[in-house]
CSV table of C-alpha atoms and ligand atoms in Angstrom, one decimal:
chain,number,residue,atom,x,y,z
A,1,ALA,CA,-10.5,41.8,-58.3
A,2,SER,CA,-12.9,45.0,-59.7
A,3,LEU,CA,-16.4,45.6,-58.5
A,4,VAL,CA,-19.1,44.6,-59.8
A,5,PRO,CA,-23.2,47.2,-59.3
A,6,ILE,CA,-25.6,45.4,-57.3
A,7,PRO,CA,-27.8,43.8,-59.2
A,8,HIS,CA,-31.2,46.5,-58.8
A,9,PRO,CA,-34.7,45.1,-59.9
A,10,PRO,CA,-36.1,48.6,-62.6
A,11,GLY,CA,-38.8,50.0,-60.3
A,12,TYR,CA,-40.5,53.8,-61.2
A,13,PRO,CA,-38.7,56.9,-60.4
A,14,LEU,CA,-39.2,58.5,-57.0
A,15,VAL,CA,-41.3,56.3,-55.1
A,16,GLY,CA,-38.5,53.1,-56.4
A,17,ASN,CA,-39.3,49.4,-55.8
A,18,ILE,CA,-42.3,50.5,-53.3
A,19,PHE,CA,-45.1,48.9,-56.0
A,20,ASP,CA,-43.3,45.8,-56.3
A,21,LEU,CA,-43.7,44.9,-52.3
A,22,ASP,CA,-46.8,43.1,-52.2
A,23,PRO,CA,-48.8,45.2,-49.1
A,24,GLU,CA,-49.9,41.6,-47.2
A,25,ALA,CA,-46.7,39.9,-47.3
A,26,PRO,CA,-43.7,42.3,-49.4
A,27,LEU,CA,-41.3,39.5,-48.0
A,28,LEU,CA,-42.6,36.7,-51.1
A,29,ALA,CA,-41.8,39.5,-53.0
A,30,LEU,CA,-38.4,39.0,-51.6
A,31,GLU,CA,-38.0,35.7,-51.9
A,32,ASP,CA,-38.8,36.3,-56.0
A,33,PHE,CA,-36.6,38.7,-56.1
A,34,ALA,CA,-33.9,36.1,-55.0
A,35,LYS,CA,-35.1,33.7,-57.1
A,36,VAL,CA,-34.5,36.8,-60.4
A,37,TYR,CA,-31.2,38.8,-58.9
A,38,GLY,CA,-29.0,36.0,-57.0
A,39,GLU,CA,-27.2,35.8,-53.7
A,40,ILE,CA,-28.2,40.2,-53.6
A,41,TYR,CA,-29.6,42.5,-54.7
A,42,SER,CA,-30.5,46.4,-53.7
A,43,LEU,CA,-34.0,47.8,-53.6
A,44,THR,CA,-34.5,52.0,-53.3
A,45,PHE,CA,-37.8,53.7,-51.6
A,46,PHE,CA,-38.0,57.0,-52.1
A,47,GLY,CA,-34.3,57.7,-52.5
A,48,ASN,CA,-33.1,55.3,-49.9
A,49,THR,CA,-31.7,52.1,-51.2
A,50,VAL,CA,-30.7,48.9,-49.3
A,51,ASN,CA,-29.4,45.7,-49.6
A,52,VAL,CA,-30.5,42.4,-49.5
A,53,VAL,CA,-28.8,39.5,-48.9
A,54,ASN,CA,-29.2,35.5,-49.4
A,55,SER,CA,-26.9,33.9,-49.4
A,56,HIS,CA,-25.0,31.7,-46.9
A,57,ALA,CA,-21.6,32.5,-48.3
A,58,LEU,CA,-22.5,36.8,-48.0
A,59,ALA,CA,-24.1,36.2,-44.9
A,60,LEU,CA,-20.6,34.8,-43.0
A,61,GLU,CA,-19.2,38.5,-44.5
A,62,ILE,CA,-22.0,40.8,-43.2
A,63,LEU,CA,-22.3,38.8,-40.0
A,64,ASP,CA,-18.5,39.1,-39.2
A,65,GLU,CA,-19.6,41.6,-36.3
A,66,ARG,CA,-15.8,43.1,-36.5
A,67,ARG,CA,-17.2,44.3,-39.9
A,68,PHE,CA,-20.5,45.6,-39.4
A,69,HIS,CA,-23.1,45.2,-36.8
A,70,LYS,CA,-27.2,45.8,-36.1
A,71,THR,CA,-28.3,48.9,-37.5
A,72,VAL,CA,-31.7,50.6,-36.1
A,73,HIS,CA,-31.5,53.9,-39.1
A,74,ASN,CA,-33.2,53.8,-41.5
A,75,ASN,CA,-35.6,50.7,-40.9
A,76,ALA,CA,-38.8,50.1,-39.0
A,77,LEU,CA,-37.1,50.1,-35.8
A,78,GLU,CA,-36.3,53.1,-36.0
A,79,GLU,CA,-40.0,54.3,-36.0
A,80,ILE,CA,-41.1,51.4,-33.4
A,81,ARG,CA,-38.3,53.5,-31.3
A,82,ALA,CA,-41.7,55.8,-30.6
A,83,LEU,CA,-42.5,53.2,-28.1
A,84,THR,CA,-39.7,51.3,-26.9
A,85,GLY,CA,-36.8,53.8,-27.1
A,86,ASP,CA,-33.8,52.9,-26.3
A,87,ALA,CA,-34.8,48.8,-25.0
A,88,LEU,CA,-33.1,46.2,-25.5
A,89,PHE,CA,-34.7,45.3,-29.5
A,90,THR,CA,-34.1,48.8,-30.8
A,91,ALA,CA,-31.1,50.4,-29.4
A,92,TYR,CA,-28.7,52.1,-32.0
A,93,HIS,CA,-25.5,50.2,-32.2
A,94,GLY,CA,-23.4,51.9,-29.2
A,95,GLU,CA,-26.2,53.0,-27.4
A,96,GLU,CA,-24.4,52.7,-23.2
A,97,THR,CA,-28.2,51.7,-21.7
A,98,TRP,CA,-28.3,49.0,-23.9
A,99,GLY,CA,-25.2,47.1,-22.1
A,100,VAL,CA,-26.4,48.3,-19.1
A,101,ALA,CA,-30.1,46.1,-19.3
A,102,HIS,CA,-27.9,43.7,-21.5
A,103,ARG,CA,-26.1,42.2,-18.7
A,104,ILE,CA,-29.0,42.9,-15.9
A,105,LEU,CA,-31.3,40.6,-17.8
A,106,ILE,CA,-29.1,38.0,-19.6
A,107,PRO,CA,-29.4,36.1,-15.7
A,108,ALA,CA,-33.3,36.3,-16.0
A,109,PHE,CA,-33.0,35.0,-19.5
A,110,GLY,CA,-30.1,32.4,-18.5
A,111,PRO,CA,-31.1,28.3,-18.5
A,112,ALA,CA,-32.0,28.3,-14.1
A,113,SER,CA,-35.1,31.2,-14.4
A,114,ILE,CA,-35.9,29.8,-17.5
A,115,ILE,CA,-36.6,25.8,-16.1
A,116,GLY,CA,-37.8,27.9,-13.1
A,117,MET,CA,-41.0,29.5,-15.2
A,118,PHE,CA,-41.6,25.5,-16.2
A,119,ASP,CA,-44.9,25.7,-14.1
A,120,ASP,CA,-45.9,28.4,-14.3
A,121,MET,CA,-45.7,27.9,-18.1
A,122,TYR,CA,-47.4,24.7,-18.2
A,123,ASP,CA,-50.3,27.1,-16.6
A,124,ILE,CA,-51.1,28.9,-19.3
A,125,LEU,CA,-51.2,25.9,-21.0
A,126,SER,CA,-53.5,24.2,-19.7
A,127,GLN,CA,-56.2,26.8,-20.1
A,128,LEU,CA,-55.7,26.6,-24.3
A,129,VAL,CA,-56.3,22.9,-24.1
A,130,LEU,CA,-59.1,23.1,-21.5
A,131,LYS,CA,-60.6,25.8,-24.3
A,132,TRP,CA,-60.1,23.3,-27.6
A,133,GLU,CA,-61.3,20.9,-25.1
A,134,ARG,CA,-64.2,22.1,-25.0
A,135,PHE,CA,-64.6,22.6,-28.2
A,136,GLY,CA,-64.9,20.0,-29.6
A,137,PRO,CA,-64.5,18.2,-32.8
A,138,LYS,CA,-66.5,20.6,-34.8
A,139,HIS,CA,-64.5,23.0,-34.1
A,140,PRO,CA,-62.4,24.8,-36.3
A,141,ILE,CA,-60.1,26.6,-34.5
A,142,ASP,CA,-58.0,28.8,-35.6
A,143,PRO,CA,-54.3,28.1,-34.4
A,144,ALA,CA,-52.9,32.0,-35.0
A,145,ASP,CA,-55.7,33.4,-33.0
A,146,ASP,CA,-55.2,30.3,-30.0
A,147,PHE,CA,-51.1,30.7,-30.1
A,148,THR,CA,-51.0,34.4,-29.2
A,149,ARG,CA,-53.4,34.3,-26.6
A,150,LEU,CA,-51.3,31.8,-25.3
A,151,ALA,CA,-47.9,33.2,-25.8
A,152,PHE,CA,-49.1,36.8,-25.0
A,153,ASP,CA,-50.5,35.0,-21.5
A,154,THR,CA,-47.6,32.9,-20.7
A,155,ILE,CA,-44.7,35.9,-21.7
A,156,ALA,CA,-47.0,38.6,-19.2
A,157,TYR,CA,-47.3,35.5,-16.2
A,158,CYS,CA,-44.3,34.6,-16.0
A,159,ALA,CA,-41.9,37.0,-16.4
A,160,MET,CA,-44.2,39.7,-15.1
A,161,GLY,CA,-46.3,37.9,-13.0
A,162,HIS,CA,-49.5,39.7,-14.6
A,163,ARG,CA,-53.0,37.7,-15.4
A,164,LEU,CA,-54.1,38.8,-18.7
A,165,ASN,CA,-56.5,36.2,-19.0
A,166,SER,CA,-57.1,36.5,-22.4
A,167,PHE,CA,-59.2,32.9,-23.3
A,168,TYR,CA,-61.8,34.0,-21.0
A,169,THR,CA,-62.4,37.3,-23.1
A,170,GLU,CA,-63.8,37.4,-26.2
A,171,GLY,CA,-62.1,38.9,-29.4
A,172,VAL,CA,-58.6,40.4,-30.0
A,173,PRO,CA,-57.0,41.4,-26.6
A,174,PRO,CA,-56.7,45.3,-27.4
A,175,PHE,CA,-53.1,45.4,-26.7
A,176,VAL,CA,-51.9,43.3,-29.3
A,177,GLU,CA,-55.2,45.0,-31.4
A,178,ALA,CA,-53.1,47.9,-31.2
A,179,MET,CA,-50.3,45.9,-31.0
A,180,GLY,CA,-50.8,44.6,-34.8
A,181,SER,CA,-51.5,48.6,-36.6
A,182,PHE,CA,-48.4,50.2,-34.6
A,183,LEU,CA,-45.8,47.8,-36.3
A,184,ARG,CA,-47.8,48.3,-39.7
A,185,GLU,CA,-47.7,51.5,-39.9
A,186,SER,CA,-44.1,51.3,-37.8
A,187,ASP,CA,-42.7,49.8,-40.8
A,188,GLY,CA,-45.0,52.2,-43.7
A,189,ARG,CA,-43.3,55.6,-42.1
A,190,ALA,CA,-40.3,53.9,-42.9
A,191,ASN,CA,-41.0,53.7,-46.3
A,192,ARG,CA,-42.3,56.9,-46.9
A,193,PRO,CA,-41.3,60.1,-46.5
A,194,ARG,CA,-41.6,61.5,-43.5
A,195,LEU,CA,-43.8,64.6,-45.0
A,196,LEU,CA,-46.1,62.4,-46.0
A,197,THR,CA,-46.5,61.2,-43.1
A,198,TRP,CA,-47.0,64.3,-41.0
A,199,LEU,CA,-49.6,64.4,-43.3
A,200,MET,CA,-51.8,61.8,-42.4
A,201,ARG,CA,-53.6,62.8,-40.1
A,202,LYS,CA,-55.5,60.0,-39.0
A,203,SER,CA,-53.2,57.1,-39.2
A,204,ASN,CA,-51.7,59.4,-37.2
A,205,ALA,CA,-53.8,60.0,-34.1
A,206,LYS,CA,-54.5,55.9,-34.5
A,207,PHE,CA,-50.4,55.9,-33.9
A,208,GLU,CA,-50.7,57.5,-30.9
A,209,GLU,CA,-54.1,56.1,-29.2
A,210,ASP,CA,-51.9,52.5,-30.0
A,211,ARG,CA,-48.9,54.5,-28.3
A,212,ARG,CA,-51.0,55.6,-25.2
A,213,MET,CA,-53.0,51.9,-24.8
A,214,MET,CA,-49.7,49.5,-24.7
A,215,ASN,CA,-48.2,51.7,-22.6
A,216,ASP,CA,-51.2,51.3,-20.7
A,217,LEU,CA,-51.0,47.6,-20.3
A,218,ALA,CA,-47.2,48.6,-18.6
A,219,ARG,CA,-47.4,50.9,-16.6
A,220,GLN,CA,-50.8,48.8,-14.6
A,221,ILE,CA,-48.3,46.2,-14.4
A,222,VAL,CA,-45.4,48.2,-13.1
A,223,GLU,CA,-47.9,49.3,-10.6
A,224,ASP,CA,-49.6,45.7,-9.6
A,225,ARG,CA,-46.3,44.8,-9.0
A,226,LYS,CA,-45.6,47.4,-6.4
A,227,ALA,CA,-48.5,47.8,-4.8
A,228,ASN,CA,-47.8,43.4,-4.3
A,229,PRO,CA,-43.9,42.9,-4.5
A,230,GLY,CA,-44.1,39.6,-3.3
A,231,SER,CA,-41.6,37.1,-3.8
A,232,ARG,CA,-41.2,36.5,-7.7
A,233,LYS,CA,-38.0,36.1,-9.3
A,234,ASP,CA,-38.7,37.7,-12.8
A,235,LEU,CA,-38.0,39.6,-15.1
A,236,LEU,CA,-39.6,42.2,-14.1
A,237,THR,CA,-37.6,42.3,-10.9
A,238,ALA,CA,-34.7,42.2,-11.9
A,239,MET,CA,-35.6,45.8,-13.6
A,240,LEU,CA,-36.9,47.3,-10.9
A,241,ASN,CA,-33.8,46.3,-8.7
A,242,GLY,CA,-30.8,45.5,-10.1
A,243,HIS,CA,-28.1,47.3,-11.0
A,244,ASP,CA,-25.5,46.7,-13.7
A,245,ALA,CA,-21.8,45.4,-12.2
A,246,GLN,CA,-19.6,47.3,-14.5
A,247,THR,CA,-21.3,50.5,-14.3
A,248,GLY,CA,-22.9,51.0,-11.1
A,249,LYS,CA,-26.2,52.0,-13.7
A,250,THR,CA,-30.2,51.3,-12.7
A,251,LEU,CA,-32.7,51.5,-15.7
A,252,THR,CA,-34.3,54.9,-15.4
A,253,ALA,CA,-39.0,54.5,-15.5
A,254,GLU,CA,-38.9,55.1,-18.9
A,255,ASN,CA,-36.6,52.3,-19.8
A,256,ILE,CA,-38.5,49.7,-17.5
A,257,MET,CA,-41.8,51.1,-19.4
A,258,GLN,CA,-39.8,50.9,-22.9
A,259,GLN,CA,-38.6,46.8,-21.9
A,260,MET,CA,-41.6,45.8,-20.7
A,261,ASN,CA,-42.9,46.4,-24.3
A,262,THR,CA,-40.8,45.0,-26.1
A,263,PHE,CA,-40.8,42.2,-24.3
A,264,LEU,CA,-44.6,41.8,-24.4
A,265,ILE,CA,-44.6,42.4,-28.7
A,266,ALA,CA,-40.5,40.8,-28.8
A,267,GLY,CA,-42.2,37.4,-26.9
A,268,HIS,CA,-45.3,36.7,-28.0
A,269,GLU,CA,-45.6,37.7,-31.5
A,270,THR,CA,-42.8,35.3,-33.2
A,271,THR,CA,-44.0,32.0,-31.2
A,272,SER,CA,-47.2,32.5,-31.8
A,273,GLY,CA,-46.3,32.6,-35.8
A,274,PHE,CA,-43.4,29.9,-34.6
A,275,LEU,CA,-46.4,27.3,-33.0
A,276,SER,CA,-48.4,28.2,-36.4
A,277,PHE,CA,-46.2,26.9,-38.6
A,278,ILE,CA,-45.1,23.5,-36.7
A,279,MET,CA,-49.1,22.9,-37.1
A,280,PHE,CA,-49.5,23.1,-40.3
A,281,TYR,CA,-45.8,21.8,-41.9
A,282,VAL,CA,-47.0,18.3,-39.5
A,283,LEU,CA,-50.6,18.0,-39.9
A,284,SER,CA,-49.6,18.4,-43.7
A,285,ASN,CA,-47.0,15.4,-43.5
A,286,PRO,CA,-48.4,12.8,-42.6
A,287,GLU,CA,-45.1,10.7,-42.3
A,288,VAL,CA,-43.7,13.5,-39.9
A,289,HIS,CA,-47.1,13.5,-38.2
A,290,ALA,CA,-46.7,10.1,-37.2
A,291,LYS,CA,-43.2,10.1,-36.6
A,292,LEU,CA,-43.8,13.6,-33.5
A,293,ARG,CA,-46.6,12.0,-32.4
A,294,ALA,CA,-44.9,8.4,-31.7
A,295,GLU,CA,-42.0,10.0,-30.3
A,296,VAL,CA,-44.1,11.9,-28.0
A,297,ASP,CA,-45.8,8.6,-26.7
A,298,ALA,CA,-42.9,7.2,-26.1
A,299,VAL,CA,-41.6,9.6,-24.2
A,300,VAL,CA,-44.1,11.6,-22.3
A,301,GLY,CA,-47.0,8.7,-22.6
A,302,GLN,CA,-50.1,10.1,-20.3
A,303,GLU,CA,-47.7,11.6,-17.7
A,304,ARG,CA,-47.8,15.2,-17.4
A,305,MET,CA,-45.3,16.9,-18.7
A,306,ARG,CA,-42.1,17.3,-16.8
A,307,PRO,CA,-38.3,19.7,-17.8
A,308,GLU,CA,-36.2,16.7,-17.8
A,309,HIS,CA,-38.9,15.6,-21.0
A,310,LEU,CA,-37.1,18.2,-22.6
A,311,SER,CA,-34.5,16.8,-23.8
A,312,ARG,CA,-35.7,13.6,-24.5
A,313,LEU,CA,-37.6,14.4,-28.0
A,314,PRO,CA,-34.8,14.8,-31.0
A,315,TYR,CA,-37.2,14.7,-33.3
A,316,MET,CA,-39.8,17.1,-32.6
A,317,THR,CA,-36.8,19.5,-31.9
A,318,ALA,CA,-35.6,18.5,-35.8
A,319,VAL,CA,-39.4,19.4,-36.6
A,320,MET,CA,-39.6,22.3,-34.9
A,321,ARG,CA,-35.4,23.6,-36.6
A,322,GLU,CA,-36.8,22.8,-39.8
A,323,THR,CA,-40.0,24.6,-39.5
A,324,MET,CA,-37.8,27.2,-38.2
A,325,ARG,CA,-35.8,27.4,-41.5
A,326,LEU,CA,-38.6,27.6,-43.8
A,327,LYS,CA,-40.4,29.9,-42.1
A,328,SER,CA,-39.0,31.9,-39.7
A,329,THR,CA,-41.1,34.5,-38.3
A,330,ILE,CA,-38.8,37.8,-38.3
A,331,PRO,CA,-37.8,37.0,-41.9
A,332,LEU,CA,-35.4,39.4,-42.2
A,333,PHE,CA,-33.0,42.0,-39.7
A,334,MET,CA,-30.5,44.4,-40.8
A,335,VAL,CA,-26.9,46.4,-39.8
A,336,THR,CA,-24.6,47.8,-42.3
A,337,PRO,CA,-20.8,48.0,-42.4
A,338,PHE,CA,-18.4,50.5,-39.8
A,339,GLU,CA,-16.7,51.3,-42.7
A,340,ASP,CA,-16.6,51.0,-46.6
A,341,GLU,CA,-16.5,47.0,-47.4
A,342,VAL,CA,-16.0,44.6,-50.1
A,343,ILE,CA,-18.4,41.3,-49.6
A,344,GLY,CA,-18.1,38.5,-52.6
A,345,GLY,CA,-14.1,40.1,-53.6
A,346,LYS,CA,-16.7,42.1,-55.8
A,347,TYR,CA,-19.6,43.9,-54.1
A,348,LEU,CA,-18.8,47.4,-52.5
A,349,ILE,CA,-21.2,47.7,-49.1
A,350,LYS,CA,-20.6,51.9,-48.5
A,351,LYS,CA,-20.3,52.8,-44.9
A,352,GLY,CA,-23.7,54.7,-43.9
A,353,THR,CA,-26.2,51.9,-46.4
A,354,ASN,CA,-28.3,48.9,-44.8
A,355,ILE,CA,-28.4,44.8,-45.3
A,356,MET,CA,-31.1,43.3,-45.4
A,357,VAL,CA,-30.2,39.8,-43.6
A,358,GLY,CA,-32.6,37.7,-46.2
A,359,VAL,CA,-32.9,34.7,-43.6
A,360,SER,CA,-35.5,33.0,-45.3
A,361,ASN,CA,-33.2,33.3,-48.4
A,362,ILE,CA,-30.2,32.2,-46.1
A,363,HIS,CA,-32.2,29.4,-45.4
A,364,ARG,CA,-32.6,27.9,-48.5
A,365,ASP,CA,-29.5,27.8,-49.9
A,366,LYS,CA,-28.7,24.4,-51.8
A,367,GLU,CA,-25.2,25.5,-51.2
A,368,VAL,CA,-25.3,24.3,-47.3
A,369,TYR,CA,-29.0,22.6,-47.8
A,370,GLY,CA,-28.8,20.6,-50.6
A,371,GLU,CA,-31.2,21.0,-54.0
A,372,ASP,CA,-34.5,19.6,-51.3
A,373,ALA,CA,-33.2,23.0,-49.5
A,374,GLU,CA,-36.9,24.4,-50.4
A,375,GLU,CA,-38.4,20.9,-48.8
A,376,PHE,CA,-39.6,19.8,-45.7
A,377,LYS,CA,-37.5,17.8,-44.2
A,378,PRO,CA,-36.9,17.7,-40.5
A,379,GLY,CA,-34.5,14.6,-41.5
A,380,ARG,CA,-31.8,16.8,-42.0
A,381,MET,CA,-31.7,18.8,-38.5
A,382,LEU,CA,-31.6,15.2,-36.6
A,383,ASP,CA,-28.3,13.3,-35.7
A,384,GLY,CA,-26.5,15.6,-35.3
A,385,LYS,CA,-27.1,17.3,-38.8
A,386,PHE,CA,-27.9,20.5,-36.7
A,387,GLU,CA,-24.7,20.5,-34.8
A,388,ALA,CA,-22.3,20.7,-38.0
A,389,LEU,CA,-24.0,23.2,-39.9
A,390,PRO,CA,-21.8,25.2,-41.3
A,391,PRO,CA,-21.6,28.6,-38.9
A,392,LYS,CA,-24.5,31.3,-39.8
A,393,ALA,CA,-26.7,28.8,-42.1
A,394,TRP,CA,-29.4,28.5,-39.4
A,395,ILE,CA,-29.9,32.3,-38.3
A,396,PRO,CA,-33.2,32.4,-37.4
A,397,PHE,CA,-33.4,33.8,-33.8
A,398,GLY,CA,-30.3,37.0,-35.3
A,399,ASN,CA,-26.4,37.0,-34.5
A,400,GLY,CA,-23.7,37.3,-32.3
A,401,GLN,CA,-24.5,40.2,-29.1
A,402,ARG,CA,-27.9,41.9,-30.4
A,403,ALA,CA,-28.8,38.0,-31.4
A,404,CYS,CA,-32.3,37.3,-29.9
A,405,ILE,CA,-32.1,37.5,-25.3
A,406,GLY,CA,-35.8,35.3,-25.4
A,407,ARG,CA,-35.1,31.8,-27.4
A,408,ALA,CA,-34.3,29.9,-24.5
A,409,PHE,CA,-37.9,31.7,-22.9
A,410,ALA,CA,-39.2,30.7,-26.7
A,411,TRP,CA,-38.3,26.9,-26.8
A,412,GLN,CA,-39.1,25.8,-23.7
A,413,GLU,CA,-43.0,27.5,-24.5
A,414,THR,CA,-42.7,25.6,-27.6
A,415,GLN,CA,-41.9,22.2,-26.6
A,416,LEU,CA,-44.2,22.7,-23.9
A,417,ALA,CA,-46.9,23.6,-25.9
A,418,VAL,CA,-45.8,21.3,-28.3
A,419,ALA,CA,-45.8,18.4,-27.2
A,420,THR,CA,-48.8,18.8,-25.0
A,421,LEU,CA,-51.4,19.0,-27.8
A,422,PHE,CA,-49.8,16.2,-29.6
A,423,GLN,CA,-49.6,14.2,-26.8
A,424,LYS,CA,-53.5,15.4,-25.9
A,425,PHE,CA,-55.4,16.3,-29.2
A,426,ASP,CA,-56.4,13.8,-32.9
A,427,LEU,CA,-55.0,17.3,-34.4
A,428,ARG,CA,-56.1,17.7,-38.3
A,429,LEU,CA,-56.4,20.4,-41.3
A,430,VAL,CA,-60.4,21.7,-42.0
A,431,ASP,CA,-58.6,21.8,-45.2
A,432,PRO,CA,-56.9,18.9,-46.0
A,433,ASP,CA,-55.9,20.8,-49.4
A,434,TYR,CA,-55.3,24.3,-47.6
A,435,LYS,CA,-51.9,26.1,-49.7
A,436,LEU,CA,-50.4,28.3,-47.3
A,437,GLN,CA,-50.3,31.7,-47.2
A,438,LEU,CA,-48.8,34.3,-45.0
A,439,ASN,CA,-49.8,37.5,-42.8
A,440,GLN,CA,-47.0,40.1,-42.0
A,441,THR,CA,-46.2,42.7,-39.6
A,442,LEU,CA,-42.8,42.7,-38.9
A,443,THR,CA,-42.8,39.6,-38.3
A,444,ILE,CA,-45.1,36.8,-40.3
A,445,LYS,CA,-48.0,34.1,-39.9
A,446,PRO,CA,-49.8,31.4,-41.6
A,447,LYS,CA,-53.0,33.9,-42.6
A,448,ASN,CA,-56.6,31.2,-43.0
A,449,LEU,CA,-55.2,28.5,-41.4
A,450,ARG,CA,-57.8,26.5,-40.0
A,451,ILE,CA,-57.3,23.0,-37.6
A,452,TYR,CA,-59.5,21.5,-36.1
A,453,ALA,CA,-58.3,18.9,-32.5
A,454,THR,CA,-59.9,16.0,-31.2
A,455,PRO,CA,-59.1,15.0,-27.7
A,456,ARG,CA,-57.3,11.6,-28.0
A,457,THR,CA,-59.6,8.2,-27.4
A,458,ASP,CA,-56.9,6.1,-28.8
A,459,THR,CA,-54.6,6.4,-25.6
A,460,THR,CA,-57.1,5.7,-22.7
B,1,HEM,C1,-33.8,39.8,-31.1
B,1,HEM,C2,-36.5,36.2,-33.0
B,1,HEM,C3,-38.6,34.9,-29.3
B,1,HEM,C4,-37.3,38.5,-27.2
B,1,HEM,C5,-34.4,38.8,-31.6
B,1,HEM,C6,-34.0,38.8,-32.9
B,1,HEM,C7,-34.4,37.1,-33.9
B,1,HEM,C8,-35.4,37.2,-32.7
B,1,HEM,C9,-34.3,37.8,-35.2
B,1,HEM,C10,-32.5,40.4,-33.6
B,1,HEM,C11,-33.5,40.8,-34.1
B,1,HEM,C12,-33.0,42.0,-34.7
B,1,HEM,O1,-31.2,42.0,-34.8
B,1,HEM,O2,-32.5,43.8,-35.8
B,1,HEM,C13,-37.2,35.8,-32.3
B,1,HEM,C14,-38.1,34.1,-32.6
B,1,HEM,C15,-38.7,33.9,-31.3
B,1,HEM,C16,-38.1,35.1,-30.7
B,1,HEM,C17,-37.7,33.9,-34.0
B,1,HEM,C18,-39.8,33.2,-31.1
B,1,HEM,C19,-40.2,32.0,-31.3
B,1,HEM,C20,-38.6,35.9,-28.2
B,1,HEM,C21,-39.5,36.2,-27.0
B,1,HEM,C22,-38.2,36.6,-26.7
B,1,HEM,C23,-37.9,37.7,-26.9
B,1,HEM,C24,-39.6,34.8,-26.2
B,1,HEM,C25,-38.7,38.1,-24.8
B,1,HEM,C26,-39.3,37.0,-23.3
B,1,HEM,C27,-35.9,39.5,-27.5
B,1,HEM,C28,-35.2,40.8,-27.5
B,1,HEM,C29,-34.4,41.3,-29.1
B,1,HEM,C30,-34.3,39.9,-29.9
B,1,HEM,C31,-35.7,42.2,-26.1
B,1,HEM,C32,-33.3,41.6,-28.7
B,1,HEM,C33,-32.4,42.2,-28.2
B,1,HEM,C34,-30.9,42.5,-28.5
B,1,HEM,O3,-30.9,43.4,-29.4
B,1,HEM,O4,-30.2,42.5,-27.4
B,1,HEM,N1,-35.4,38.0,-31.5
B,1,HEM,N2,-37.3,36.3,-31.3
B,1,HEM,N3,-37.4,37.4,-28.8
B,1,HEM,N4,-35.9,39.3,-29.4
B,1,HEM,FE1,-36.6,37.5,-29.8
């Protein structure tokens, strides 16, 4: 077969396609391009080319770990290394520290550890429930805001034994604010020439200040633990005391700080967006809402949620999977080939070029999901249909060895929150005609979504 050029939106000289992307939500432009250019297209930013893959058939090839691997080079992750160095998320492919930390941390994220966190997760969730009960039925709630508090406090408490008490403080937690501007600037840096960044003195000072602020919290948590070691067997214990059986190595103090910042960021930003999208989809689909509530009432009733309930809520699980299909909070990730590769039998991908895995487009591939792929239908994830999906058709947690290590953690935290909130509240949209808008840093969240929460009276 002969090679064909990869389609390329025209763009502008020098800056390439940078003005094509809406800075508030570049994801939407990526989705629009996919509708015009199809299974693959390329974009150029200041001479740096990235290919965007949008179909399941091509995903099967680029997610084959014998041919392609995750890449951190020339994308926002490389800039984030200023904070997180060679910690799990931002380690280069093959970096030795990645393997050491991965092997030390895997057991701390395993099923037994996660079930062991159930009560601590419930503790933080109760603070959110109490807050919504006190607000009463007339107070518009910004779910993204309170889910950020929930997820942020949950990761810090469950993984590090540290209470952030975000529900008891006004405004956005300072770490969360610093993180938001740090992530946005990392993305900005990845898309502009170094010289330009070097000239931007004010934003460079802010970048440093954000970094310092986040490091201060990580350092404080480690120092607290060293002063009061206690008997907790959590992630922080694993990092401070763990040995890698394969190399005999331990994690350095600097690496532990970088891992802590990684977990504080990766551990909350994604889950809070996920919970917010679930609220959006359920509250805008009355039939789904009714079914979800009926299941929660039948299985959990008036009881306090227990670990045994988790596997008995199949409809809720389908709602979660379908939400992730349509709105993956990490909407893309990057891979690159080991050698020059031809994909789809005709597109040449040179060694050293990056490929953006267009998760949100792959999740809407009509070849896999049918003509109604754009619609929210949890039924397509029920009764073994999820298990029967082809490999790599549902990839919200990334791929292969570099897939999300916190998946089970995020899943349990979300199950617990969704079931409990529908058990305890009548929930509805403030604006019944609300149309989904997005906020994007490295992850996406609904923008301007507001809900009312009224404590339920029909069940008592
Ligand atoms: C990696 C998604 C929750 C920690 C990833 C990746 C994705 C992802 C797509 C791969 C990124 C890439 O290839 O560049 C999600 C989603 C979540 C979630 C959608 C929630 C709904 C969490 C939580 C934690 C976490 C709760 C920590 C407790 C990590 C880490 C990595 C990672 C450390 C890097 C793994 C490695 O490369 O070894 N996640 N994540 N994530 N995630 Fe998550």
